[in-house]
Coordinates of C-alpha atoms in Angstrom, one line a residue:
M13 CA -20.2 -38.8 -44.2
K14 CA -23.2 -40.9 -43.4
Q15 CA -24.4 -41.8 -39.9
K16 CA -26.6 -44.8 -39.1
N17 CA -30.3 -44.1 -39.8
G18 CA -29.7 -40.7 -41.4
H19 CA -27.3 -38.1 -42.7
W20 CA -25.4 -35.8 -40.3
L21 CA -26.5 -32.7 -42.4
G22 CA -30.1 -33.8 -42.3
L23 CA -30.6 -34.8 -45.9
H24 CA -32.9 -37.6 -44.8
R25 CA -35.4 -35.0 -43.5
V26 CA -35.8 -33.2 -46.9
K27 CA -39.1 -33.9 -48.6
E28 CA -39.3 -31.3 -51.4
P29 CA -37.3 -31.1 -53.6
Q30 CA -35.1 -34.1 -53.0
G31 CA -31.3 -33.6 -53.2
L32 CA -31.2 -30.2 -51.4
L33 CA -29.9 -29.5 -48.0
P34 CA -32.5 -28.7 -45.3
Q35 CA -32.2 -24.9 -45.5
P36 CA -32.9 -24.2 -49.2
A37 CA -35.4 -27.1 -49.3
W38 CA -39.1 -26.1 -49.6
K39 CA -40.3 -28.8 -47.2
L40 CA -38.9 -30.9 -44.5
N41 CA -40.2 -34.0 -42.6
P42 CA -40.7 -32.9 -39.0
E43 CA -41.8 -36.3 -37.6
P44 CA -40.7 -36.2 -34.0
V45 CA -38.9 -39.5 -34.1
C46 CA -35.2 -39.2 -33.0
H47 CA -32.7 -40.8 -35.4
D48 CA -29.4 -41.9 -34.1
N49 CA -27.7 -38.7 -35.3
E50 CA -30.4 -36.2 -34.0
L51 CA -31.6 -34.5 -30.9
L52 CA -35.4 -34.3 -30.2
I53 CA -36.5 -31.2 -28.4
E54 CA -39.7 -30.2 -26.7
V55 CA -40.1 -26.6 -27.8
D56 CA -41.7 -23.9 -25.8
C57 CA -40.5 -20.6 -27.4
L58 CA -39.6 -19.4 -30.8
N59 CA -37.8 -16.3 -31.6
I60 CA -38.8 -15.3 -35.1
D61 CA -36.0 -13.3 -36.7
S62 CA -36.5 -9.5 -36.9
A63 CA -36.9 -9.3 -40.7
S64 CA -39.3 -12.1 -40.9
F65 CA -41.4 -11.0 -38.0
H66 CA -41.6 -7.5 -39.3
Q67 CA -43.0 -8.9 -42.6
I68 CA -45.4 -11.2 -41.0
K69 CA -46.7 -8.5 -38.7
E70 CA -47.2 -6.1 -41.7
G71 CA -49.0 -8.8 -43.6
A72 CA -51.3 -9.4 -40.7
Q73 CA -51.9 -5.6 -40.3
G74 CA -50.7 -5.9 -36.6
D75 CA -53.4 -8.4 -35.7
V76 CA -52.0 -10.9 -33.2
E77 CA -54.4 -13.7 -34.1
R78 CA -53.5 -13.3 -37.8
V79 CA -49.8 -13.4 -36.9
K80 CA -50.4 -16.7 -35.0
E81 CA -52.3 -18.1 -38.1
Q82 CA -49.5 -17.1 -40.4
I83 CA -46.7 -18.6 -38.3
F84 CA -48.7 -21.9 -37.7
A85 CA -49.5 -22.1 -41.5
I86 CA -45.9 -21.7 -42.5
V87 CA -44.7 -24.4 -40.1
Q88 CA -47.6 -26.8 -41.1
E89 CA -46.9 -26.3 -44.8
R90 CA -43.1 -26.4 -44.8
G91 CA -42.2 -28.6 -41.7
K92 CA -40.1 -25.7 -40.5
M93 CA -40.4 -21.9 -39.6
H94 CA -39.0 -20.7 -43.0
N95 CA -40.8 -17.4 -44.1
P96 CA -41.3 -17.7 -47.8
V97 CA -41.1 -14.0 -48.3
T98 CA -37.9 -13.2 -46.4
G99 CA -36.3 -16.6 -46.6
S100 CA -35.3 -16.4 -43.0
G101 CA -36.4 -18.1 -39.7
G102 CA -35.1 -17.5 -36.2
M103 CA -34.3 -19.9 -33.4
L104 CA -35.9 -21.7 -30.5
I105 CA -35.5 -22.8 -26.9
G106 CA -36.8 -26.0 -25.3
R107 CA -36.0 -29.1 -23.3
V108 CA -34.0 -32.1 -24.6
S109 CA -36.4 -35.0 -25.0
E110 CA -34.2 -37.6 -26.5
V111 CA -30.5 -37.8 -27.5
G112 CA -29.6 -40.0 -30.5
S113 CA -26.8 -42.6 -29.9
L114 CA -24.6 -40.9 -32.6
F115 CA -25.4 -37.3 -31.7
P116 CA -22.2 -35.5 -30.4
A117 CA -23.9 -34.4 -27.2
G118 CA -21.0 -34.7 -24.7
N119 CA -22.6 -34.7 -21.3
L120 CA -25.9 -33.4 -22.6
Q121 CA -28.8 -35.1 -20.7
T122 CA -32.5 -35.4 -21.3
G123 CA -34.3 -32.6 -19.5
T124 CA -31.6 -30.0 -20.2
R125 CA -32.9 -26.7 -21.5
I126 CA -31.0 -25.5 -24.6
A127 CA -31.2 -22.9 -27.4
T128 CA -30.5 -23.9 -30.9
L129 CA -27.9 -21.8 -32.6
V130 CA -29.0 -22.6 -36.2
S131 CA -31.9 -21.0 -38.1
L132 CA -35.5 -22.2 -37.9
S133 CA -35.3 -22.2 -41.7
L134 CA -33.5 -25.5 -41.6
T135 CA -34.8 -27.0 -38.3
P136 CA -37.6 -29.6 -38.6
L137 CA -40.4 -28.3 -36.5
S138 CA -44.0 -29.3 -35.7
L139 CA -46.4 -27.2 -33.6
A140 CA -49.4 -28.4 -31.5
C141 CA -50.4 -24.9 -30.7
I142 CA -49.3 -21.3 -30.3
H143 CA -50.0 -19.8 -26.9
S144 CA -49.0 -16.2 -27.3
V145 CA -47.0 -13.8 -29.4
D146 CA -45.0 -10.8 -28.2
M147 CA -45.8 -8.3 -30.9
E148 CA -42.8 -6.1 -29.9
T149 CA -40.1 -8.7 -29.8
G150 CA -41.2 -11.6 -32.1
Q151 CA -40.9 -14.1 -29.3
V152 CA -43.6 -16.8 -29.6
E153 CA -44.7 -19.2 -26.8
V154 CA -45.7 -22.5 -28.3
Q155 CA -46.0 -26.2 -27.7
G156 CA -44.1 -28.2 -30.2
R157 CA -41.3 -30.5 -31.2
A158 CA -38.0 -29.9 -33.2
I159 CA -35.1 -31.9 -34.5
L160 CA -31.5 -30.8 -34.3
F161 CA -29.0 -32.4 -36.6
A162 CA -25.5 -33.6 -35.6
S163 CA -24.0 -30.7 -37.7
A164 CA -25.9 -28.0 -35.7
P165 CA -24.5 -26.0 -32.7
Y166 CA -26.6 -25.4 -29.6
A167 CA -26.1 -23.7 -26.2
V168 CA -27.2 -24.9 -22.8
L169 CA -29.2 -22.1 -21.2
P170 CA -27.3 -20.2 -18.4
D171 CA -28.6 -19.9 -14.9
D172 CA -27.8 -16.2 -14.5
L173 CA -29.8 -14.7 -17.3
P174 CA -33.6 -14.8 -17.9
E175 CA -34.5 -17.2 -20.7
Q176 CA -36.3 -14.6 -22.8
I177 CA -33.3 -12.4 -22.8
T178 CA -30.9 -15.3 -23.5
L179 CA -33.1 -16.3 -26.5
A180 CA -33.0 -12.7 -27.9
V181 CA -29.2 -12.4 -27.5
L182 CA -28.5 -15.8 -29.0
D183 CA -30.7 -15.2 -32.0
V184 CA -28.2 -12.5 -33.1
C185 CA -25.0 -13.7 -31.5
G186 CA -23.2 -14.0 -34.9
A187 CA -23.3 -10.2 -35.3
P188 CA -21.2 -9.1 -32.2
A189 CA -18.8 -11.9 -32.8
Q190 CA -18.1 -10.8 -36.4
V191 CA -18.0 -7.2 -35.5
A192 CA -15.4 -8.0 -32.8
R193 CA -13.3 -9.8 -35.4
L194 CA -13.6 -7.2 -38.1
T195 CA -13.1 -3.9 -36.1
Q196 CA -9.6 -2.7 -35.8
P197 CA -8.3 -0.1 -33.3
G198 CA -8.7 3.5 -34.5
Q199 CA -11.3 2.7 -37.2
R200 CA -14.4 4.6 -38.0
V201 CA -17.4 2.3 -37.7
A202 CA -21.0 3.0 -38.6
V203 CA -23.9 0.8 -37.5
L204 CA -27.2 1.0 -39.3
G205 CA -30.2 -0.2 -37.3
A206 CA -28.2 0.5 -34.2
G207 CA -31.1 0.4 -31.8
G208 CA -32.1 -3.2 -32.4
K209 CA -30.7 -6.2 -30.5
S210 CA -28.0 -7.0 -33.1
G211 CA -27.2 -3.3 -33.5
L212 CA -26.7 -2.7 -29.8
L213 CA -24.5 -5.7 -29.4
S214 CA -22.6 -4.7 -32.5
L215 CA -22.1 -1.1 -31.2
Y216 CA -20.7 -2.4 -27.9
H217 CA -18.0 -4.5 -29.6
A218 CA -17.3 -1.8 -32.2
R219 CA -16.7 0.7 -29.3
K220 CA -14.6 -1.9 -27.5
Q221 CA -12.4 -2.8 -30.5
A222 CA -12.0 0.7 -32.1
G223 CA -11.0 2.2 -28.8
M224 CA -10.9 5.9 -27.9
D225 CA -9.0 6.7 -31.1
G226 CA -11.7 5.3 -33.2
Q227 CA -15.1 6.7 -34.1
V228 CA -18.4 4.9 -33.7
L229 CA -21.6 6.2 -35.4
A230 CA -25.0 4.8 -34.5
L231 CA -27.6 5.4 -37.2
E232 CA -31.2 4.6 -36.0
S233 CA -34.7 5.8 -37.2
R234 CA -36.6 5.5 -33.9
E235 CA -36.3 8.4 -31.3
K236 CA -36.6 6.1 -28.3
A237 CA -33.9 3.8 -29.5
C238 CA -31.7 6.8 -30.2
D239 CA -32.2 8.0 -26.6
E240 CA -31.3 4.6 -25.2
I241 CA -28.0 4.6 -27.3
H242 CA -27.2 8.0 -25.9
E243 CA -27.8 6.9 -22.3
L244 CA -25.6 3.8 -22.9
G245 CA -22.7 5.8 -24.3
L246 CA -22.0 3.2 -27.0
A247 CA -21.4 5.7 -29.8
D248 CA -19.5 9.0 -30.4
Q249 CA -22.5 10.2 -32.3
V250 CA -26.1 9.1 -32.6
I251 CA -27.8 10.0 -35.8
Q252 CA -31.6 9.7 -36.2
V253 CA -32.1 8.8 -39.9
D254 CA -34.1 6.4 -41.9
A255 CA -31.7 3.8 -43.4
R256 CA -34.0 3.5 -46.5
N257 CA -33.0 7.0 -47.5
P258 CA -29.4 6.6 -48.9
V259 CA -29.0 10.3 -49.7
A260 CA -29.8 11.3 -46.1
V261 CA -27.4 8.5 -44.7
L262 CA -24.7 9.6 -47.1
E263 CA -25.0 13.3 -46.0
A264 CA -25.1 12.4 -42.3
V265 CA -22.0 10.2 -42.4
T266 CA -20.2 12.6 -44.6
E267 CA -20.7 15.4 -42.0
A268 CA -20.0 13.1 -39.0
T269 CA -16.7 12.0 -40.5
D270 CA -15.6 15.2 -42.3
G271 CA -15.9 13.4 -45.6
E272 CA -13.7 10.5 -44.6
M273 CA -16.6 8.0 -44.4
A274 CA -16.7 4.7 -42.4
D275 CA -13.9 2.1 -42.6
L276 CA -16.5 -0.5 -41.6
T277 CA -20.3 -0.3 -41.9
I278 CA -22.5 -2.9 -40.2
N279 CA -26.1 -3.2 -41.5
C280 CA -28.5 -4.5 -38.9
V281 CA -31.7 -3.0 -40.4
N282 CA -34.7 -5.3 -40.5
V283 CA -36.4 -3.8 -43.5
R284 CA -35.5 -3.8 -47.2
D285 CA -33.9 -1.2 -49.4
T286 CA -31.0 -0.3 -47.1
E287 CA -28.2 -1.7 -49.2
L288 CA -27.1 1.6 -50.9
S289 CA -27.2 3.4 -47.6
A290 CA -24.6 1.0 -46.2
I291 CA -22.5 1.2 -49.3
L292 CA -22.6 5.0 -49.6
A293 CA -21.6 5.3 -45.9
T294 CA -18.4 3.4 -46.5
R295 CA -15.1 4.7 -47.9
D296 CA -13.6 3.2 -51.0
G297 CA -11.7 0.1 -49.9
G298 CA -13.7 -0.2 -46.7
T299 CA -15.9 -3.1 -45.6
V300 CA -19.7 -3.4 -45.5
Y301 CA -21.0 -6.3 -43.2
F302 CA -24.6 -7.1 -44.1
F303 CA -26.0 -8.9 -41.1
S304 CA -29.6 -8.2 -41.8
T305 CA -31.6 -11.0 -43.5
A306 CA -33.7 -8.3 -45.2
V307 CA -30.7 -7.4 -47.4
Q308 CA -31.0 -8.3 -51.1
F309 CA -27.5 -9.1 -52.2
T310 CA -28.1 -8.6 -55.9
A311 CA -29.2 -5.1 -55.1
A312 CA -26.1 -4.6 -53.1
A313 CA -23.7 -5.8 -55.8
L314 CA -25.4 -3.9 -58.6
G315 CA -25.9 -0.9 -56.4
A316 CA -22.3 -0.6 -55.5
E317 CA -21.4 -0.9 -59.2
G318 CA -24.0 1.8 -60.1
V319 CA -22.5 4.4 -57.7
G320 CA -18.9 3.5 -58.5
K321 CA -18.0 2.3 -55.0
D322 CA -15.2 -0.1 -54.5
V323 CA -16.1 -1.7 -51.1
H324 CA -15.7 -5.2 -49.7
M325 CA -19.1 -6.7 -49.0
M326 CA -19.6 -9.5 -46.6
I327 CA -22.6 -11.6 -46.1
G328 CA -23.6 -12.0 -42.4
N329 CA -22.7 -15.3 -41.1
G330 CA -24.7 -16.3 -38.0
Y331 CA -21.9 -18.6 -36.8
A332 CA -18.5 -17.9 -35.5
P333 CA -16.5 -19.9 -32.9
G334 CA -17.4 -18.8 -29.4
H335 CA -20.2 -16.5 -30.6
A336 CA -22.8 -17.6 -28.0
D337 CA -20.4 -17.1 -25.1
L338 CA -19.3 -13.7 -26.4
A339 CA -22.8 -12.4 -26.8
L340 CA -24.0 -13.5 -23.4
N341 CA -20.8 -12.2 -21.8
T342 CA -21.6 -8.8 -23.3
L343 CA -24.6 -8.5 -21.0
R344 CA -22.6 -9.7 -18.0
E345 CA -20.0 -6.9 -18.8
S346 CA -22.5 -4.1 -19.4
S347 CA -25.1 -3.5 -16.8
G348 CA -26.7 -0.8 -18.9
L349 CA -27.0 -2.9 -21.9
R350 CA -28.5 -5.7 -19.8
A351 CA -31.1 -3.3 -18.4
V352 CA -32.2 -2.4 -21.9
F353 CA -32.6 -6.0 -22.9
E354 CA -34.5 -6.7 -19.7
S355 CA -36.9 -3.9 -20.3
R356 CA -37.6 -5.0 -23.9
Y357 CA -37.7 -8.8 -23.7
R358 CA -40.5 -9.7 -21.3
M359 CA -43.2 -12.0 -22.9
A360 CA -46.6 -10.3 -23.5
T361 CA -49.8 -12.3 -23.7
G362 CA -52.0 -12.3 -26.7

């Protein structure tokens, strides 16, 4: 289906190689000219996804100026924030500058502050400068412009939540929505990387859906995050373990479940080499939901085969109907969870 002056999926923005969709393409045209089926956004904050930011920070050896340089270089080279190592991006917030005549905007007006609900890896983006980077959260204050295609969802920023918290939550809003759909009453659910933002939101909905007859296990490597999960009461058991150690994860989950293993395992870890841990934590016939973009799906498929595990494996989908409202309402429902997000997501200068 073609729209006047462009394609609703953004094919007209692909520079290299021709014929691909914007996400797998190497380079996009980020020219800040609003086609009839596009939205032009004045961008002031990026939320680099956790796996990507972890990799960039490691590559820069924790130096904030080098992190800025790497982010700027990626955007300049590719016309989008698409990390060539992790293949992932993040999301942004900004102000609507122009609405194309064929863009399905409803009552959306220029000047409205919105968050995009699609990956930066497919969003045409140009940056004038990077003001600051929060080295803990991956939130980046910038001056730039972005294009949103007619096919892409977005959310108008709410008035009752700080923007930095809203950005952090919406960046991972696919995870709690999928967990809420997958978890059944009475199930055993294990969440790997439980102390991160996607992990905490997933724990909340696993606990809510599994009910008191279910069992929710939180697996997390950082002591402080484990303490926060304890205080929030989101899990029946909090296990401090490195998800890159599949044998340690297997032993911990075996003990916690009396050998029954998890019916559903959610992988929210932001580093590589955690595929087998999630697989081994899950019973035969159970489901593993890989939300993390650090996951290598070839490793997951071959790893399951290698250890003789018959599990259903799902690729994390960042989109589900109503996912933005569900994630934001989670913080409205849980004052404790909101307090944790408020303590973490305050922009730092640097």
